Structures are given as C-alpha cells and as structure tokens.
Coordinates of C-alpha atoms (C1' of nucleotides) in Angstrom, one line a residue:
Chain A
X177 CA 34.4 -20.2 -7.8
X178 CA 31.6 -18.1 -8.6
X179 CA 29.2 -19.4 -6.2
X180 CA 26.0 -17.5 -6.9
X181 CA 25.5 -15.7 -3.5
X182 CA 28.9 -15.8 -2.3
X183 CA 29.3 -16.6 1.6
X184 CA 32.5 -15.3 2.8
X185 CA 33.5 -15.3 6.3
X186 CA 35.7 -12.1 6.0
X187 CA 38.8 -12.7 8.1
X188 CA 37.6 -10.2 10.7
X189 CA 35.0 -7.5 10.3
X190 CA 35.7 -3.9 11.3
X191 CA 33.8 -2.3 14.2
X192 CA 33.7 1.0 12.2
X193 CA 31.1 -0.8 9.7
X194 CA 28.2 -0.6 12.2
X195 CA 29.2 2.2 14.6
X196 CA 27.4 5.1 12.5
X197 CA 24.3 3.4 11.7
X198 CA 21.3 3.9 13.7
X199 CA 20.6 0.8 15.3
X200 CA 23.8 0.5 16.7
X201 CA 25.2 3.8 17.2
X202 CA 24.8 4.1 20.9
X203 CA 26.6 1.1 21.6
X204 CA 30.1 0.8 23.1
X205 CA 33.0 -0.7 20.9
X206 CA 32.7 -4.3 23.0
X207 CA 29.2 -4.8 22.1
X208 CA 30.0 -4.1 18.7
X209 CA 32.5 -6.4 18.6
X210 CA 30.5 -9.0 20.0
X211 CA 27.2 -8.3 17.5
X212 CA 29.7 -8.7 14.4
X213 CA 31.4 -11.8 15.7
X214 CA 28.3 -13.1 15.9
X215 CA 27.2 -12.1 12.2
X216 CA 27.5 -13.7 8.8
X217 CA 28.8 -11.7 6.2
X218 CA 28.0 -12.4 2.5
X219 CA 28.0 -10.8 -0.7
X220 CA 25.2 -11.1 -2.9
X221 CA 25.7 -10.4 -6.8
X222 CA 22.7 -8.5 -8.3
X223 CA 19.3 -9.8 -8.9
X224 CA 19.2 -12.6 -6.6
X225 CA 17.1 -13.2 -3.7
X226 CA 18.4 -12.7 0.0
X227 CA 15.3 -14.2 1.4
X228 CA 11.9 -15.2 0.2
X229 CA 8.2 -14.5 0.8
X230 CA 6.5 -17.1 3.0
X231 CA 9.8 -18.8 4.2
X232 CA 10.7 -19.1 7.8
X233 CA 12.0 -15.9 9.1
X234 CA 15.1 -17.7 10.5
X235 CA 17.6 -14.6 9.9
X236 CA 17.6 -11.0 9.9
X237 CA 19.7 -8.7 8.1
X238 CA 21.8 -5.7 7.9
X239 CA 22.2 -4.1 4.2
X240 CA 26.4 -2.9 4.6
X241 CA 26.3 -2.2 0.5
X242 CA 24.2 -1.9 -2.4
X243 CA 20.6 -1.8 -2.8
X244 CA 17.6 -4.2 -2.2
X245 CA 14.2 -4.2 -3.6
X246 CA 11.5 -6.0 -1.5
X247 CA 8.8 -7.3 -3.9
X248 CA 5.9 -9.6 -3.7
X249 CA 5.0 -12.0 -6.6
X250 CA 1.5 -12.3 -7.2
X251 CA -0.6 -15.5 -8.1
X252 CA -0.1 -14.6 -11.7
X253 CA 3.6 -14.4 -11.4
X254 CA 3.8 -10.6 -11.6
X255 CA 6.2 -8.7 -9.4
X256 CA 5.1 -5.6 -7.7
X257 CA 8.1 -3.9 -5.8
X258 CA 6.9 -2.7 -2.4
X259 CA 10.0 -0.8 -1.0
X260 CA 13.4 0.1 -2.0
X261 CA 16.0 -0.5 0.7
X262 CA 19.2 1.6 0.6
X263 CA 22.7 0.7 2.7
X264 CA 22.4 0.9 6.3
X265 CA 19.2 -0.1 6.9
X266 CA 17.8 -3.7 8.6
X267 CA 15.8 -6.0 6.3
X268 CA 14.3 -9.1 7.1
X269 CA 13.0 -7.8 10.5
X270 CA 9.7 -10.4 10.7
X271 CA 10.5 -11.1 14.1
X272 CA 10.1 -7.4 15.2
X273 CA 6.5 -7.4 13.9
X274 CA 5.5 -10.9 15.3
X275 CA 5.8 -12.7 12.3
X276 CA 7.7 -16.2 12.0
X277 CA 7.7 -16.1 7.8
X278 CA 8.9 -13.4 5.7
X279 CA 6.0 -11.0 4.2
X280 CA 8.0 -10.4 1.0
X281 CA 10.9 -11.3 -0.8
X282 CA 14.0 -9.6 -1.0
X283 CA 16.1 -9.1 -4.3
X284 CA 19.3 -7.5 -4.5
X285 CA 19.1 -4.5 -7.0
X286 CA 23.1 -4.5 -7.4
X287 CA 26.0 -6.3 -5.9
X288 CA 25.2 -6.1 -2.1
X289 CA 27.2 -7.1 1.2
X290 CA 24.9 -8.3 3.6
X291 CA 25.2 -9.1 7.3
X292 CA 22.8 -11.7 9.3
X293 CA 22.1 -13.0 12.5
X294 CA 20.1 -16.0 13.6
X295 CA 16.7 -14.7 14.3
X296 CA 17.1 -16.5 18.1
X297 CA 19.3 -13.6 18.6
X298 CA 16.7 -10.9 18.3
X299 CA 15.3 -10.9 21.5
X300 CA 18.9 -10.7 23.2
X301 CA 19.7 -7.6 20.5
X302 CA 16.6 -5.7 21.7
X303 CA 17.1 -6.6 25.4
X304 CA 20.8 -6.0 25.6
X305 CA 21.5 -2.9 23.1
X306 CA 20.6 0.3 24.2
X307 CA 18.5 1.9 21.3
X308 CA 18.3 -0.9 19.1
X309 CA 14.5 -1.8 19.4
X310 CA 13.8 2.1 19.3
X311 CA 15.5 2.5 16.2
X312 CA 14.2 -0.5 14.6
X313 CA 10.7 0.6 15.1
X314 CA 11.6 3.8 13.4
X315 CA 12.4 2.0 10.4
X316 CA 9.5 0.0 10.9
X317 CA 7.4 3.5 11.2
X318 CA 9.1 4.7 7.9
X319 CA 8.2 1.8 5.9
X320 CA 4.5 2.0 7.2
X321 CA 4.6 5.6 6.1
X322 CA 6.1 4.7 2.8
X323 CA 3.8 2.0 2.2
X324 CA 0.8 4.3 3.1
X325 CA 1.9 6.8 0.7
X326 CA 2.3 4.4 -2.5
X327 CA -1.3 3.3 -1.5
X328 CA -2.5 6.9 -1.9
X329 CA -0.6 7.0 -5.2
X330 CA -1.9 3.9 -6.5
X331 CA -5.3 5.0 -5.6
X332 CA -5.6 8.2 -6.9
X333 CA -2.7 9.4 -9.2
X334 CA -2.2 9.0 -12.9
X335 CA 0.7 7.0 -14.4
X336 CA 2.9 10.2 -15.1
X337 CA 2.5 11.6 -11.6
X338 CA 3.5 8.0 -10.3
X339 CA 6.3 7.4 -12.4
X340 CA 7.8 11.2 -11.9
X341 CA 7.1 10.6 -8.2
X342 CA 8.8 7.3 -8.0
X343 CA 12.0 8.7 -10.2
X344 CA 12.3 11.7 -7.3
X345 CA 12.1 9.0 -4.4
X346 CA 14.7 7.1 -5.9
X347 CA 17.1 10.2 -6.6
X348 CA 16.4 11.1 -3.0
X349 CA 17.3 7.6 -1.7
X350 CA 19.9 6.7 -4.0
X351 CA 20.8 9.6 -5.9
X352 CA 24.5 10.3 -7.0
X353 CA 25.2 13.7 -8.4
X354 CA 26.9 13.7 -12.0
X355 CA 27.5 16.1 -14.5
X356 CA 24.1 17.4 -15.9
X357 CA 21.8 15.9 -13.4
X358 CA 21.2 13.6 -10.5
X359 CA 21.7 9.9 -11.5
X360 CA 20.3 7.1 -10.1
X361 CA 23.1 5.0 -8.3
X362 CA 22.1 1.8 -9.4
X363 CA 21.1 0.0 -13.0
X364 CA 17.3 0.1 -13.6
X365 CA 15.4 -0.9 -16.4
X366 CA 12.2 0.2 -17.7
X367 CA 10.5 -2.9 -16.6
X368 CA 11.9 -2.4 -13.0
X369 CA 10.3 1.1 -12.9
X370 CA 7.0 -0.2 -14.4
X371 CA 6.7 -2.6 -11.5
X372 CA 7.5 0.0 -8.7
X373 CA 5.0 2.2 -10.6
X374 CA 2.2 -0.5 -11.5
X375 CA 2.2 0.2 -15.0
X376 CA 3.8 -1.3 -18.3
X377 CA 7.6 -1.1 -19.4
X378 CA 6.0 0.5 -22.7
X379 CA 4.3 3.2 -21.1
X380 CA 7.3 4.1 -18.7
X381 CA 9.6 4.2 -22.0
X382 CA 7.1 6.3 -23.7
X383 CA 7.0 8.8 -20.7
X384 CA 11.0 8.8 -20.6
X385 CA 11.2 9.7 -24.2
X386 CA 8.9 12.4 -23.9
X387 CA 10.7 13.8 -20.8
X388 CA 14.1 13.3 -22.6
X389 CA 12.7 15.2 -25.2
X390 CA 11.9 18.3 -23.2
X391 CA 15.1 18.1 -21.4
X392 CA 14.0 16.8 -18.2
X393 CA 15.8 13.6 -17.9
X394 CA 18.6 11.6 -19.7
X395 CA 18.2 8.0 -19.9
X396 CA 20.8 5.3 -21.4
X397 CA 20.4 1.7 -21.0
X398 CA 19.5 0.7 -17.4
X399 CA 20.6 4.3 -16.4
X400 CA 18.6 7.3 -15.6
X401 CA 19.6 10.9 -15.0
X402 CA 17.1 13.4 -13.8
X403 CA 18.1 16.9 -15.0
X404 CA 15.5 18.9 -14.1
X405 CA 13.9 17.7 -10.5
X406 CA 11.6 20.7 -10.1
X407 CA 10.0 19.8 -13.5
X408 CA 9.3 16.4 -12.1
X409 CA 7.7 17.4 -8.9
X410 CA 5.6 19.6 -10.7
X411 CA 4.4 16.7 -12.9
X412 CA 4.0 14.7 -9.8
X413 CA 1.7 16.9 -8.1
X414 CA -0.4 16.6 -11.1
Chain B
X12 CA -26.0 17.6 26.2
X13 CA -25.7 15.9 22.6
X14 CA -22.0 17.0 22.7
X15 CA -20.4 15.8 19.6
X16 CA -17.9 13.5 20.6
X17 CA -19.2 12.4 24.0
X18 CA -16.7 12.6 26.6
X19 CA -18.0 10.2 29.3
X20 CA -15.8 9.2 32.3
X21 CA -17.9 6.4 33.2
X22 CA -18.3 5.5 37.1
X23 CA -16.3 2.9 37.1
X24 CA -15.2 0.5 34.2
X25 CA -15.4 -3.2 34.5
X26 CA -11.9 -5.5 34.3
X27 CA -13.9 -7.6 31.8
X28 CA -13.5 -5.0 29.1
X29 CA -9.9 -5.9 28.7
X30 CA -9.0 -9.5 30.2
X31 CA -9.8 -11.4 26.8
X32 CA -8.2 -8.8 24.4
X33 CA -4.7 -9.9 23.3
X34 CA -2.4 -7.0 24.2
X35 CA -4.0 -7.4 27.9
X36 CA -4.8 -10.8 27.9
X37 CA -1.7 -12.1 30.2
X38 CA -2.1 -9.5 32.9
X39 CA -3.5 -10.2 36.5
X40 CA -6.5 -8.3 37.7
X41 CA -4.8 -5.8 39.7
X42 CA -2.8 -4.6 36.8
X43 CA -5.6 -4.1 34.6
X44 CA -7.4 -2.1 37.3
X45 CA -4.3 0.1 36.9
X46 CA -4.7 0.4 33.4
X47 CA -8.4 1.2 33.2
X48 CA -8.1 3.8 36.1
X49 CA -5.6 5.6 33.8
X50 CA -7.8 5.4 30.8
X51 CA -10.1 7.9 29.6
X52 CA -13.5 6.5 28.2
X53 CA -15.2 8.1 25.2
X54 CA -18.1 7.6 23.0
X55 CA -17.9 8.6 19.6
X56 CA -20.8 9.0 17.1
X57 CA -20.4 7.7 13.4
X58 CA -18.4 9.5 11.0
X59 CA -16.3 11.8 13.1
X60 CA -12.4 11.7 13.4
X61 CA -10.9 10.3 16.6
X62 CA -7.6 11.6 15.7
X63 CA -6.0 13.4 12.5
X64 CA -3.1 12.7 10.4
X65 CA -0.2 15.0 11.0
X66 CA -1.2 15.9 15.0
X67 CA 1.0 15.3 17.6
X68 CA 0.4 11.5 18.9
X69 CA -0.6 12.4 22.4
X70 CA -2.7 9.6 23.1
X71 CA -3.0 6.0 21.9
X72 CA -6.4 4.3 22.0
X73 CA -8.2 1.0 22.3
X74 CA -11.5 0.5 20.2
X75 CA -13.9 -1.2 22.9
X76 CA -17.1 -1.3 20.6
X77 CA -17.4 0.0 17.1
X78 CA -15.7 0.1 13.9
X79 CA -12.7 2.7 12.6
X80 CA -11.6 3.4 9.4
X81 CA -8.2 4.7 9.0
X82 CA -7.8 7.1 5.9
X83 CA -5.5 9.5 4.3
X84 CA -6.7 12.6 2.6
X85 CA -4.8 13.7 -0.4
X86 CA -3.7 17.3 -1.6
X87 CA -7.0 17.3 -3.7
X88 CA -9.2 16.4 -0.8
X89 CA -9.9 12.8 -1.7
X90 CA -9.9 10.2 0.8
X91 CA -8.4 6.8 0.7
X92 CA -9.3 4.0 3.0
X93 CA -6.3 2.1 4.1
X94 CA -7.3 -0.1 6.8
X95 CA -10.5 -1.1 8.6
X96 CA -10.2 -1.7 12.3
X97 CA -12.7 -4.1 13.9
X98 CA -13.7 -3.8 17.8
X99 CA -11.1 -5.0 20.1
X100 CA -7.7 -3.8 18.4
X101 CA -5.3 -0.9 19.5
X102 CA -5.0 2.0 17.3
X103 CA -3.3 5.1 17.0
X104 CA 0.1 3.4 18.4
X105 CA 2.1 5.9 16.6
X106 CA 4.6 5.6 19.3
X107 CA 5.3 2.1 18.8
X108 CA 6.5 2.7 15.4
X109 CA 8.9 5.7 16.4
X110 CA 6.5 8.6 15.4
X111 CA 5.6 11.4 17.1
X112 CA 2.6 12.2 14.9
X113 CA -0.4 10.4 13.7
X114 CA 0.3 9.2 10.1
X115 CA -3.4 9.0 9.1
X116 CA -6.8 10.0 10.2
X117 CA -9.1 7.7 12.1
X118 CA -12.6 8.1 11.3
X119 CA -15.6 6.2 12.9
X120 CA -17.7 4.1 10.6
X121 CA -20.3 3.6 13.4
X122 CA -21.1 5.0 16.8
X123 CA -17.9 3.6 18.8
X124 CA -16.7 3.3 22.3
X125 CA -12.7 3.9 22.7
X126 CA -10.5 4.0 25.6
X127 CA -7.4 5.8 25.7
X128 CA -4.3 6.9 27.5
X129 CA -1.7 9.3 27.1
X130 CA 1.1 8.4 25.1
X131 CA 3.9 9.2 27.8
X132 CA 2.0 5.8 29.6
X133 CA 3.3 3.9 26.5
X134 CA 6.7 3.0 27.5
X135 CA 5.5 1.9 30.8
X136 CA 2.8 -0.3 29.3
X137 CA 5.7 -2.0 27.3
X138 CA 8.2 -2.1 30.0
X139 CA 5.4 -3.5 32.6
X140 CA 2.9 -5.5 31.2
X141 CA 3.8 -8.8 30.1
X142 CA 2.9 -9.6 26.5
X143 CA 1.6 -6.1 25.7
X144 CA 4.7 -5.2 23.5
X145 CA 4.5 -8.6 21.5
X146 CA 0.8 -8.3 21.2
X147 CA 1.0 -4.9 19.8
X148 CA 3.8 -5.7 17.3
X149 CA 2.0 -8.7 16.3
X150 CA -0.9 -6.1 15.3
X151 CA 1.8 -3.9 13.6
X152 CA 2.7 -6.9 11.4
X153 CA -0.8 -7.8 10.5
X154 CA -1.3 -4.3 9.5
X155 CA 1.8 -4.3 7.6
X156 CA 0.8 -7.3 5.8
X157 CA -2.8 -5.9 5.2
X158 CA -1.3 -2.7 3.4
X159 CA 1.1 -5.1 1.2
X160 CA -1.9 -7.0 0.1
X161 CA -3.6 -3.8 -0.7
X162 CA -0.7 -2.6 -2.7
X163 CA -0.6 -5.7 -4.9
X164 CA -4.1 -5.3 -5.5
X165 CA -4.2 -1.8 -6.5
X166 CA -1.4 -2.5 -8.8
X167 CA -2.2 -5.8 -10.6
X168 CA -6.0 -6.2 -10.4
X169 CA -9.1 -5.0 -12.1
X170 CA -11.9 -3.0 -10.5
X171 CA -14.2 -5.9 -10.1
X172 CA -11.6 -8.2 -8.5
X173 CA -10.9 -5.5 -6.1
X174 CA -14.3 -4.7 -5.2
X175 CA -15.1 -8.3 -4.6
X176 CA -11.9 -8.8 -2.3
X177 CA -12.7 -5.7 -0.5
X178 CA -16.5 -7.1 0.3
X179 CA -14.8 -10.7 1.5
X180 CA -12.3 -9.0 3.7
X181 CA -15.4 -6.9 5.1
X182 CA -17.6 -9.8 5.7
X183 CA -14.4 -11.8 7.0
X184 CA -13.6 -9.1 9.8
X185 CA -17.1 -8.0 10.5
X186 CA -19.6 -10.1 9.1
X187 CA -22.7 -11.0 10.9
X188 CA -25.1 -13.8 9.8
X189 CA -28.7 -13.4 8.6
X190 CA -30.8 -15.3 6.8
X191 CA -30.0 -15.2 3.3
X192 CA -26.3 -14.5 3.7
X193 CA -23.8 -12.9 5.5
X194 CA -24.0 -9.0 6.1
X195 CA -21.6 -6.5 7.0
X196 CA -22.2 -5.2 10.2
X197 CA -22.2 -1.5 10.1
X198 CA -23.6 0.9 7.3
X199 CA -21.5 1.3 4.2
X200 CA -22.2 3.4 1.3
X201 CA -21.2 2.6 -2.3
X202 CA -18.8 5.6 -1.8
X203 CA -17.3 4.3 1.3
X204 CA -16.7 1.1 -0.8
X205 CA -15.3 3.0 -3.7
X206 CA -12.6 4.8 -1.3
X207 CA -11.5 1.1 -0.1
X208 CA -11.0 0.1 -3.6
X209 CA -10.1 3.1 -5.4
X210 CA -12.6 3.4 -7.8
X211 CA -15.9 5.6 -8.2
X212 CA -19.3 5.1 -6.5
X213 CA -20.7 4.7 -9.9
X214 CA -18.9 1.4 -10.9
X215 CA -19.3 0.2 -7.4
X216 CA -22.9 0.8 -7.9
X217 CA -22.8 -0.8 -11.2
X218 CA -21.1 -3.9 -9.9
X219 CA -23.2 -4.5 -7.3
X220 CA -26.7 -4.3 -9.3
X221 CA -24.7 -7.2 -11.8
X222 CA -23.9 -9.0 -8.5
X223 CA -27.5 -8.9 -7.4
X224 CA -29.1 -9.7 -10.5
X225 CA -26.9 -12.8 -10.5
X226 CA -27.9 -13.4 -7.1
X227 CA -24.5 -12.9 -5.4
X228 CA -25.1 -10.2 -2.9
X229 CA -28.2 -8.2 -1.7
X230 CA -28.0 -4.6 -1.0
X231 CA -29.9 -1.9 0.5
X232 CA -29.2 1.6 1.3
X233 CA -26.1 1.4 3.1
X234 CA -26.4 -2.2 3.7
X235 CA -24.8 -4.9 2.1
X236 CA -25.2 -8.7 2.5
X237 CA -23.1 -11.3 0.7
X238 CA -25.3 -14.5 -0.2
X239 CA -22.7 -16.3 -2.4
X240 CA -19.2 -15.8 -1.0
X241 CA -17.6 -18.6 -2.9
X242 CA -18.7 -16.7 -6.3
X243 CA -16.9 -13.9 -4.7
X244 CA -13.5 -15.4 -4.3
X245 CA -13.5 -16.7 -7.7
X246 CA -14.5 -13.3 -9.1
X247 CA -11.9 -12.0 -7.0
X248 CA -9.2 -14.1 -8.2
X249 CA -9.7 -13.0 -11.4
Chain C
dG132 C1' -46.6 14.7 5.6
dC133 C1' -43.6 17.6 3.1
dA134 C1' -39.0 19.3 1.7
dG135 C1' -34.4 19.0 1.1
dA136 C1' -30.3 16.2 1.9
dA137 C1' -28.1 11.8 1.1
dG138 C1' -27.4 7.7 -1.3
dT139 C1' -28.2 4.9 -5.4
dT140 C1' -28.9 3.6 -10.3
dT141 C1' -28.3 4.3 -15.0
dG142 C1' -27.2 5.8 -19.4
dC143 C1' -23.7 7.8 -22.6
dT144 C1' -19.2 9.7 -23.9
dC145 C1' -14.3 9.9 -23.8
dC146 C1' -9.4 8.7 -23.4
dA147 C1' -5.4 6.9 -20.7
dG148 C1' -3.0 3.4 -20.7
dA149 C1' -2.8 -1.7 -21.6
dG150 C1' -1.9 -5.0 -25.0
dC151 C1' 0.2 -6.6 -29.4
dA152 C1' 3.8 -6.2 -32.9
dA153 C1' 7.7 -5.1 -35.1
dC154 C1' 11.9 -3.4 -35.0
dA155 C1' 16.3 -1.1 -33.1
dT156 C1' 19.8 -1.4 -29.8
dC157 C1' 23.0 -2.9 -27.0
dC158 C1' 26.0 -6.2 -24.2
dG159 C1' 28.3 -10.4 -23.0
dG160 C1' 30.0 -14.8 -24.6
dT161 C1' 32.8 -18.2 -27.5
Chain D
dA193 C1' 33.8 -10.4 -34.9
dC194 C1' 29.7 -12.6 -34.8
dC195 C1' 25.4 -14.4 -32.3
dG196 C1' 21.8 -14.7 -29.3
dG197 C1' 19.6 -12.8 -25.7
dA198 C1' 18.3 -9.1 -22.9
dT199 C1' 16.8 -4.2 -23.1
dG200 C1' 14.5 -0.2 -25.5
dT201 C1' 11.4 2.3 -28.7
dT202 C1' 7.4 3.2 -31.2
dG203 C1' 2.9 2.8 -33.7
dC204 C1' -1.7 0.9 -33.7
dT205 C1' -5.8 -0.5 -31.6
dC206 C1' -8.8 -1.3 -28.1
dT207 C1' -11.2 -1.4 -23.6
dG208 C1' -11.8 -0.6 -18.8
dG209 C1' -13.7 2.4 -16.1
dA210 C1' -13.7 7.5 -15.3
dG211 C1' -16.4 11.6 -16.1
dC212 C1' -20.6 13.9 -16.2
dA213 C1' -25.8 14.0 -16.5
dA214 C1' -30.5 12.9 -15.1
dA215 C1' -33.6 10.7 -12.6
dC216 C1' -35.1 8.0 -8.8
dT217 C1' -35.2 6.3 -4.0
dT218 C1' -35.1 6.6 0.7
dC219 C1' -34.1 9.2 4.7
dT220 C1' -34.2 12.9 8.4
dG221 C1' -35.8 17.0 10.6
dC222 C1' -39.5 20.4 11.0

DNA sequence: GCAGAAGTTTGCTCCAGAGCAACATCCGGT
DNA sequence: ACCGGATGTTGCTCTGGAGCAAACTTCTGC
C-alpha cells in the first residue's frame, strides 16, 4: 500500500491548480483542461528522487506542492545541492535547453505533489501555448543567475557568510512567519545545509550554536527559525 | 585613430563567416545576407569589456574571432571568471533567458572580432530562422552544464585538482598543438588562472612550478603548454 | 638602453575550517 | 517502554592554502 513514490491518477485535476502559475497564466480554461488531461499526477514522499542525473529526459515536471532539491553527485559520492525549487515551478526541463538527459538529480525535500508530461509534448506546449516558452526561459534565466551567484559565493566567501546567505535565501523562498521569527518551511538537517554551502555538518552545527547564543536564530532538530534576519544579512556581507 | 574598442563597419561582410556556425548553419545564403546586413562588426583589443553586468541588454553578440571571459565582479572588487567563450559562439543572449540586463560582464581575453545586433531583432531571428532558437538553447544548456560542474568543483575539490581541471578545459576548448605539447591559444597570466579557480596567483604559481619540475607543463610568461595531459587528468580526479 | 610597469617566484607565518572522536539527544518501530 | 538508528553537539588536532613580503624576470614606452 505504501508504494514508495505513490502514483495517483487523481479522479480529476482542477483547473485552478495551474491558472495562476506563470507558464500557464495566459491560457484559456479550455487549454488548461487539455494540459491537465495529458498530465500524470504523482505524490512523492520526502527524500526520494523524481529523476536522476544522466537518465534520458523523457518527462518534464511541474511541482505543485512541496520542495525539491536539485543535487549533483560527485565521483566520490558526495552530494552538492545546486538549487532549491519551491512549489509552482517547472523542473526537469532539459528539453528547453537542448539536452536529452537530465543534467542533475531532483530529490524531494518534503512530501511533494508533482505533475508531469512526456517530453514529446514539449514542442507542442511551446508552439501552442502563448507565454509558455517565455515564462519557461525566465525560469531558466533566474536559475542561471542563482548558479552564478553560487559560484561567486563559493569562490570568494568564508563559510560563515555562505551559511548566513543560504539561510537568508531559504527563508526568502520558503519562509513561514512564526512567533519569534521566520521559519524554514521544510525539515532541513545540518547535513543538508552543509551540502548547500559546501562545508561540513560540524561547522554548520557550530555556527548555528553560536548564532543561537547570540539570539540570531533558533534551531531544533530539522527546524531552523531566523529571529534576526538583518543581523544575518550583515554577517552575509562579510 | 586607435579608438579603443574600434568600430569598423567593414565594407561588406562575407557570408562564409556565418554559414558553418551552428545557429546559422541551416540557413540559406539569402537569409545570412540579411542577417549580416543588420549586424555591426567591431574589433576589441584584449582586456576590454564588450558589455557589463547589470547594463540593459540592448544588443546580442556573435564572437567571430578571439576569446572572451565571462566574469562577475564582487562587492569587494574581486573578479570571478564564470566561463570562457571561444570563437563561433553567441554571447550576451540575456534575451534568450528572459532577462533585460546582462547577468555578467564579458571581457576580451585576446583581441577579438565581434558581430552584434540590437536585441529587438532577437524575436525575429527566433521566428524566422530555422534552427536558430534550438541551437541557441543548446548553447545555454551547455553553459548551464559547465556552471554546474564549476559549482561541484568549487564545493568538493582541492585547489590542485581545480587548477589541473581548469587547464585541461582550456586546452580542450582553445588548445593549439605545438612541439612538446598543447599550448593555450591565448595569453593567460597566473592571476587569470587564479580567478578561474578561486585561488591566489601565488598558489597557481607554486603549482605550475611544481608541475614544470615534473615535466607535466611548460610555462612562460602568459603562456602555458601542457606536455602530459594524462597526468593532469589523474591529478584532476584527486 | 633605461625606467618603470607588469608578471612571476619563493620563503615564511598563521588560521579557518576539515577530520576525527566521543557523547548527547531525539524519534520511530515493535 | 525499550532499542537502534538517525541527528546534533563539542572538544581537539592538523593542514591546505591564504596573506604578506621581497626579490627576480620580462616586457613596454620613451
């Protein structure tokens, strides 16, 4: 029963799922209906792969709910997180950038709901649906910008700055207001953060302890709340 | 006379300049003629900016001859090289990824010849010229892949491995066979190499000295020849 | 041919942060 | 309630490579 990535062809997907998402926002109800009828809906639990680096890119995806980490795995088995993707974005769009295999692995960070379509529909989507291509390429552009930023950070900043910045980015993308600050909306371990900032979980742990003593953050197991974002910004600038 | 970036509207550009370059290779002579007639040709000396990060992306470019470094400049003024672009590739294609400013600065590494078009022609190119969009997005995809690799390298490898890999990439992209090995085809300083690998020129210098003693490379001022690529590959794996 | 600039080499010191180890804490399953 | 496996904390050591300083070499312009 608890089949790992659960495939569920839901009775009928509601159009409102897509109408407000940028790649589809300019479309008519009828078009969205067609798109949804071609989609496969699937629920993944936390920590499983949606697709894997190097595999043929036979589907593309829209993350409806949850969070996905885009990771690369090195020859020695270490994982490096390249990107976090929040709900409402396309992923696995290798086809858009002329690749026929996925350039990285996508792992769910939380339980997630994902729609997907076979890649052969890609060209149809681009041709038929007004604004789809443009919005997709904006996403690509945004991710290129993020990657650029990551490179600069890795190249020039100290660990403390990188971790501070990573935390800020996470609360920006996925922050949820709680009493006492802004909490990262999904479970994240010290180890996850260390993969995101290219350091060790030990160093992350030490930094968080230090910040907690100074009242900048509040952290429990797999949970981090930022109490003083501004102080983190200052740290992040170095 | 020696006006820094020299603008030269050459008497007439020859069609053969573009016919064998991927974004244009499927086009007819007549179409290429039109494209060339709309282009501005310009020569840049080494070490000048073609366009700058953050400026409005009002033109897109094709590098006909030379090499260009794509760099980002940090708040503290350090430069980080994100990418090297060899002749025959498009650059400054912010428009393709939905951006209206350039996400990075492009600096010539050597004297270079560049064609450019106003960005408002972009949509026309995409619509009218078969294969143009596809090939462009392949380029984007390739660069995304490179950036990903850079991130992984920065996150997991030691300096020696990074420098070895950078050298290998350079000779792959721009290597010229000479007696005794493969030489990087443009002048490159220890400092350039350090910006490419996120280290200091001192460390690069030490590494090169060491490798030279072991017969792996041969380096003069601004010139590096790789004598034993295979040994570098081994070093690069760590 | 000379002066100054640009690029390179090398020695020395120092420290951020990795690596290792040991322990503490929490959580889920039976 | 208990056990075992994740997860988190903290102390200690050690080292890669940054930072600084000084000298050397090669170019460029006058």
